[in-house]
Tab-separated table of C-alpha atoms and ligand atoms in Angstrom:
chain	number	residue	atom	x	y	z
A	6	MET	CA	-0.038	0.137	-0.102
A	7	PRO	CA	1.474	3.600	-0.891
A	8	ASP	CA	2.718	5.347	2.213
A	9	ASN	CA	2.530	9.111	2.647
A	10	THR	CA	5.565	9.549	0.676
A	11	ASN	CA	4.215	7.621	-2.288
A	12	LYS	CA	0.865	8.960	-2.859
A	13	ILE	CA	-0.914	8.058	-6.104
A	14	ILE	CA	-3.941	9.198	-7.851
A	15	ILE	CA	-6.660	6.908	-8.432
A	16	ALA	CA	-9.237	7.795	-11.271
A	17	ILE	CA	-12.669	6.169	-11.146
A	18	ASP	CA	-14.897	6.839	-14.223
A	19	GLY	CA	-18.020	4.682	-15.317
A	20	HIS	CA	-21.704	4.918	-15.965
A	21	SER	CA	-24.464	6.462	-13.809
A	22	SER	CA	-25.568	5.219	-10.597
A	23	CYS	CA	-23.303	2.471	-10.302
A	24	GLY	CA	-21.805	3.300	-6.559
A	25	LYS	CA	-18.548	5.039	-8.070
A	26	SER	CA	-18.698	7.879	-5.181
A	27	THR	CA	-19.408	5.550	-2.396
A	28	VAL	CA	-16.550	2.986	-3.278
A	29	ALA	CA	-14.059	6.009	-3.875
A	30	LYS	CA	-14.982	7.634	-0.430
A	31	ALA	CA	-14.305	4.156	1.257
A	32	ILE	CA	-10.996	3.756	-0.437
A	33	ALA	CA	-9.928	7.433	0.413
A	34	GLN	CA	-11.070	6.652	3.889
A	35	LYS	CA	-8.919	3.448	4.032
A	36	LEU	CA	-5.878	5.134	2.529
A	37	ASN	CA	-5.958	8.486	4.031
A	38	TYR	CA	-6.527	10.061	0.722
A	39	ILE	CA	-8.846	13.240	-0.318
A	40	PHE	CA	-12.040	11.821	-2.034
A	41	ILE	CA	-13.522	14.487	-4.624
A	42	ASP	CA	-16.739	13.257	-6.348
A	43	SER	CA	-16.361	15.422	-9.694
A	44	GLY	CA	-19.947	14.716	-10.431
A	45	ALA	CA	-20.932	16.920	-7.539
A	46	MET	CA	-19.397	19.963	-9.385
A	47	TYR	CA	-21.319	19.842	-12.280
A	48	ARG	CA	-24.556	19.120	-10.399
A	49	ALA	CA	-23.658	22.381	-8.542
A	50	VAL	CA	-23.428	24.422	-11.618
A	51	THR	CA	-26.822	22.793	-12.725
A	52	LEU	CA	-28.312	23.750	-9.859
A	53	TYR	CA	-27.157	27.557	-10.160
A	54	CYS	CA	-28.368	27.132	-13.805
A	55	LEU	CA	-32.131	26.061	-12.382
A	56	ARG	CA	-32.181	28.767	-9.961
A	57	HIS	CA	-31.071	31.288	-12.535
A	58	ASN	CA	-33.344	30.192	-15.226
A	59	LEU	CA	-30.355	29.307	-17.543
A	60	ILE	CA	-31.757	25.925	-18.437
A	61	ASN	CA	-35.382	25.427	-19.722
A	62	ASN	CA	-36.688	22.314	-20.652
A	63	GLY	CA	-33.271	20.821	-21.099
A	64	ILE	CA	-31.978	23.635	-23.288
A	65	VAL	CA	-29.238	25.403	-21.457
A	66	ASN	CA	-29.016	29.048	-22.260
A	67	ILE	CA	-25.202	28.681	-23.165
A	68	PRO	CA	-24.529	32.589	-23.849
A	69	GLU	CA	-25.943	33.447	-20.593
A	70	LEU	CA	-24.285	30.734	-18.698
A	71	ARG	CA	-20.839	31.724	-20.217
A	72	ALA	CA	-21.659	35.184	-19.000
A	73	ASN	CA	-22.382	33.997	-15.386
A	74	LEU	CA	-19.484	31.163	-15.187
A	75	GLY	CA	-17.453	34.070	-13.200
A	76	LYS	CA	-20.233	34.398	-10.709
A	77	ILE	CA	-20.344	30.768	-10.083
A	78	LYS	CA	-17.848	29.508	-7.070
A	79	VAL	CA	-17.776	25.651	-6.350
A	80	SER	CA	-15.725	24.281	-3.702
A	81	PHE	CA	-15.642	21.207	-0.941
A	82	SER	CA	-15.362	21.504	2.595
A	83	PHE	CA	-15.155	18.892	5.121
A	84	ASN	CA	-18.094	18.219	7.107
A	85	ASP	CA	-17.082	16.635	10.444
A	86	LYS	CA	-20.193	15.266	11.694
A	87	THR	CA	-20.701	13.273	8.394
A	88	ASN	CA	-17.321	12.531	7.446
A	89	HIS	CA	-17.785	13.875	4.212
A	90	ASN	CA	-16.561	16.350	1.786
A	91	ASP	CA	-19.495	18.803	1.167
A	92	ILE	CA	-20.211	20.638	-2.037
A	93	TRP	CA	-20.466	24.456	-1.528
A	94	LEU	CA	-22.072	26.918	-4.327
A	95	ASN	CA	-21.299	30.276	-3.972
A	96	GLY	CA	-21.255	30.172	0.227
A	97	GLU	CA	-23.957	27.847	0.628
A	98	ASN	CA	-23.815	24.172	1.466
A	99	VAL	CA	-25.717	22.200	-1.214
A	100	GLU	CA	-24.769	18.718	-0.823
A	101	GLN	CA	-28.425	17.593	-0.254
A	102	GLU	CA	-30.247	19.951	-2.902
A	103	ILE	CA	-27.747	18.578	-5.470
A	104	ARG	CA	-28.889	14.723	-5.160
A	105	LEU	CA	-32.389	15.938	-6.119
A	106	LEU	CA	-34.053	14.147	-9.319
A	107	THR	CA	-34.443	17.379	-10.825
A	108	VAL	CA	-31.039	18.037	-10.832
A	109	SER	CA	-29.988	14.741	-12.075
A	110	GLN	CA	-32.344	15.414	-14.948
A	111	ASN	CA	-30.618	18.639	-15.989
A	112	VAL	CA	-27.221	18.154	-15.438
A	113	SER	CA	-26.329	16.240	-18.858
A	114	PRO	CA	-26.828	19.471	-21.000
A	115	VAL	CA	-24.873	21.669	-18.698
A	116	ALA	CA	-22.088	19.013	-18.339
A	117	ALA	CA	-21.817	19.049	-22.025
A	118	VAL	CA	-20.976	22.642	-22.280
A	119	ALA	CA	-17.280	23.115	-23.133
A	120	GLU	CA	-16.592	26.053	-20.863
A	121	VAL	CA	-18.254	24.513	-17.884
A	122	ARG	CA	-16.004	21.520	-18.288
A	123	HIS	CA	-13.072	23.729	-18.610
A	124	LEU	CA	-13.500	25.225	-15.474
A	125	LEU	CA	-14.378	22.446	-13.586
A	126	VAL	CA	-11.394	20.560	-14.847
A	127	ALA	CA	-9.015	23.306	-14.094
A	128	LEU	CA	-10.366	23.151	-10.490
A	129	GLN	CA	-9.929	19.479	-10.137
A	130	GLN	CA	-6.696	18.987	-11.706
A	131	GLU	CA	-5.470	21.849	-9.076
A	132	MET	CA	-7.089	19.350	-6.367
A	133	GLY	CA	-5.020	16.426	-7.420
A	134	LYS	CA	-1.894	18.397	-7.394
A	135	SER	CA	-0.246	17.073	-4.439
A	136	LYS	CA	-1.558	13.135	-5.253
A	137	GLY	CA	-3.280	11.158	-2.605
A	138	ILE	CA	-6.595	11.763	-3.949
A	139	VAL	CA	-9.513	9.510	-5.113
A	140	MET	CA	-11.558	11.468	-7.710
A	141	ASP	CA	-14.719	9.670	-9.375
A	142	GLY	CA	-16.713	11.255	-12.705
A	143	ARG	CA	-16.603	10.491	-16.605
A	144	ASP	CA	-13.291	11.837	-17.675
A	145	ILE	CA	-11.065	11.646	-14.898
A	146	GLY	CA	-9.055	8.944	-16.156
A	147	THR	CA	-9.146	10.391	-20.117
A	148	VAL	CA	-8.995	14.068	-19.262
A	149	VAL	CA	-8.448	15.236	-15.848
A	150	PHE	CA	-5.913	12.804	-14.634
A	151	PRO	CA	-4.542	10.897	-18.026
A	152	GLU	CA	-1.236	10.037	-15.909
A	153	ALA	CA	-3.436	8.674	-12.926
A	154	GLU	CA	-1.262	5.303	-11.611
A	155	LEU	CA	-4.631	3.451	-10.958
A	156	LYS	CA	-8.005	3.851	-13.440
A	157	LEU	CA	-10.955	2.068	-12.959
A	158	PHE	CA	-14.040	1.749	-14.999
A	159	MET	CA	-17.201	1.050	-13.363
A	160	THR	CA	-20.311	-0.452	-14.740
A	161	ALA	CA	-23.488	-2.367	-13.329
A	162	GLN	CA	-26.632	-3.760	-15.061
A	163	PRO	CA	-29.010	-0.666	-15.597
A	164	ASP	CA	-31.908	-2.727	-13.481
A	165	VAL	CA	-29.236	-3.102	-10.651
A	166	ARG	CA	-28.304	0.551	-10.923
A	167	ALA	CA	-32.056	1.897	-10.937
A	168	LYS	CA	-32.960	-0.063	-8.022
A	169	ARG	CA	-30.053	1.068	-5.998
A	170	ARG	CA	-30.983	4.243	-6.948
A	171	PHE	CA	-34.757	4.200	-5.963
A	172	ASP	CA	-34.009	2.780	-2.649
A	173	GLU	CA	-31.565	5.731	-2.026
A	174	LEU	CA	-34.017	8.396	-2.836
A	175	THR	CA	-37.170	6.939	-1.392
A	176	ALA	CA	-35.358	6.499	1.932
A	177	LYS	CA	-34.829	9.996	1.881
A	178	GLY	CA	-38.272	10.791	1.608
A	179	GLU	CA	-38.319	11.632	-2.321
A	180	ARG	CA	-41.205	10.627	-4.312
A	181	VAL	CA	-40.158	9.179	-7.385
A	182	SER	CA	-41.107	6.305	-9.853
A	183	TYR	CA	-38.672	3.443	-10.493
A	184	ASP	CA	-39.043	3.779	-14.392
A	185	GLU	CA	-38.343	7.665	-14.297
A	186	ILE	CA	-35.051	6.702	-12.656
A	187	LYS	CA	-34.179	3.760	-14.919
A	188	ALA	CA	-34.952	6.151	-17.741
A	189	ASN	CA	-32.934	9.150	-16.399
A	190	ILE	CA	-30.169	6.697	-15.722
A	191	ILE	CA	-29.860	5.138	-19.255
A	192	GLY	CA	-30.744	8.744	-20.955
A	193	ARG	CA	-27.796	10.341	-18.817
A	194	ASP	CA	-25.227	7.238	-19.712
A	195	ARG	CA	-26.106	8.031	-23.580
A	196	TYR	CA	-25.723	11.910	-23.410
A	197	ASP	CA	-22.417	11.423	-21.539
A	198	GLU	CA	-20.956	8.874	-24.012
A	199	THR	CA	-22.082	10.633	-27.125
A	200	ARG	CA	-21.328	14.458	-26.283
A	201	ASP	CA	-18.798	16.018	-28.054
A	202	GLU	CA	-16.943	17.561	-25.214
A	203	SER	CA	-14.774	14.851	-23.167
A	204	PRO	CA	-17.151	11.945	-23.709
A	205	LEU	CA	-17.757	8.865	-21.482
A	206	ARG	CA	-15.358	6.353	-22.407
A	207	LYS	CA	-12.941	3.900	-20.892
A	208	ALA	CA	-9.340	4.883	-20.755
A	209	ASP	CA	-7.460	2.722	-22.743
A	210	ASP	CA	-5.355	1.565	-19.511
A	211	ALA	CA	-8.315	1.389	-17.171
A	212	ILE	CA	-9.591	-1.796	-15.498
A	213	ILE	CA	-13.194	-2.580	-15.876
A	214	MET	CA	-15.370	-3.571	-13.016
A	215	ASP	CA	-18.910	-4.757	-12.896
A	216	ASN	CA	-20.171	-4.438	-9.332
A	217	SER	CA	-23.709	-5.623	-10.257
A	218	TYR	CA	-23.391	-8.730	-8.085
A	219	MET	CA	-20.738	-7.384	-5.725
A	220	THR	CA	-21.191	-6.452	-2.231
A	221	ARG	CA	-19.432	-2.943	-1.146
A	222	GLU	CA	-16.735	-4.783	0.780
A	223	GLU	CA	-16.185	-6.900	-2.347
A	224	GLN	CA	-15.580	-3.890	-4.291
A	225	LEU	CA	-13.601	-2.155	-1.694
A	226	GLU	CA	-11.021	-5.504	-1.606
A	227	TRP	CA	-10.845	-5.820	-5.192
A	228	ILE	CA	-9.836	-2.297	-5.439
A	229	LEU	CA	-7.652	-2.077	-2.558
A	230	ASN	CA	-5.877	-5.388	-4.016
A	231	ARG	CA	-4.949	-3.370	-7.287
A	232	VAL	CA	-3.514	-0.465	-5.146
A	233	VAL	CA	-1.218	-2.738	-3.420
A	234	GLY	CA	0.426	-3.818	-6.843
A	235	ILE	CA	1.312	-0.288	-7.745
B	30	LIG	O1	-21.547	11.091	-10.868
B	30	LIG	P1	-22.868	11.977	-11.099
B	30	LIG	O2	-23.962	11.064	-11.608
B	30	LIG	O3	-23.328	12.635	-9.730
B	30	LIG	O4	-22.900	13.239	-12.103
B	30	LIG	C1	-23.707	13.720	-12.428
B	30	LIG	C2	-23.379	14.179	-14.110
B	30	LIG	O5	-21.923	15.001	-14.299
B	30	LIG	C3	-23.552	13.002	-14.932
B	30	LIG	O6	-24.522	12.747	-15.530
B	30	LIG	C4	-22.500	13.535	-16.042
B	30	LIG	C5	-21.573	14.521	-15.349
B	30	LIG	N1	-20.358	14.526	-15.133
B	30	LIG	C6	-19.343	14.866	-16.123
B	30	LIG	O7	-19.895	14.895	-17.439
B	30	LIG	N2	-17.813	14.584	-15.752
B	30	LIG	C7	-17.803	14.346	-14.355
B	30	LIG	N3	-16.301	13.995	-14.332
B	30	LIG	C8	-18.616	13.686	-13.743
B	30	LIG	C9	-20.098	14.190	-13.859
């Protein structure tokens, strides 16, 4: 296992709702690394767009968004009550709000805007300068950290993913339909994979992990076994 003088970058990409952040967070805790959920950053920008009417019916007002980018400040702050790096948008903790289905339903077109990606990728690269980081997203191994020492590409069957997300949202009290969630997951994957700007794709040197039938413990062990080999 790498010690503090030999920290690495672990890049985890993959499909929507397959538990990337959960496993990334657990690995970071185990290795005493920083965990960054890059999807939270795209969600925070989407929340800003929703609040400022910069997106309507899935269409982003790109000129207005460009003009407002300088006003969007996204950052993370460690919450010692939850042991989680919460996301903040312009001085407000939006960790809960960015998980709402309305944000999930609007995030793909916002994440496809080149200027949004350039802004957030620069922030992400800054966060990884000292290594010792586990970051999950869609373009971490391909664009953000192409030199990452360990790259994973996670996936799971759509039904398994939809069921997990449905259970998670209903446990929080959100009234959602399973079919709506499944459609959102499949739609986001398609959008992420076919957009022009940094589409979701497996890096050539990434290892695939299908966790459809793996427990969280098995996933953690699977990944830690690969860290040991580095
Ligand atoms: O990981 P997530 O589902 O919270 O991410 C939300 C959306 O943000 C996802 O549909 C695609 C986009 N995203 C991206 O384009 N690039 C990343 N590095 C992370 C997320």
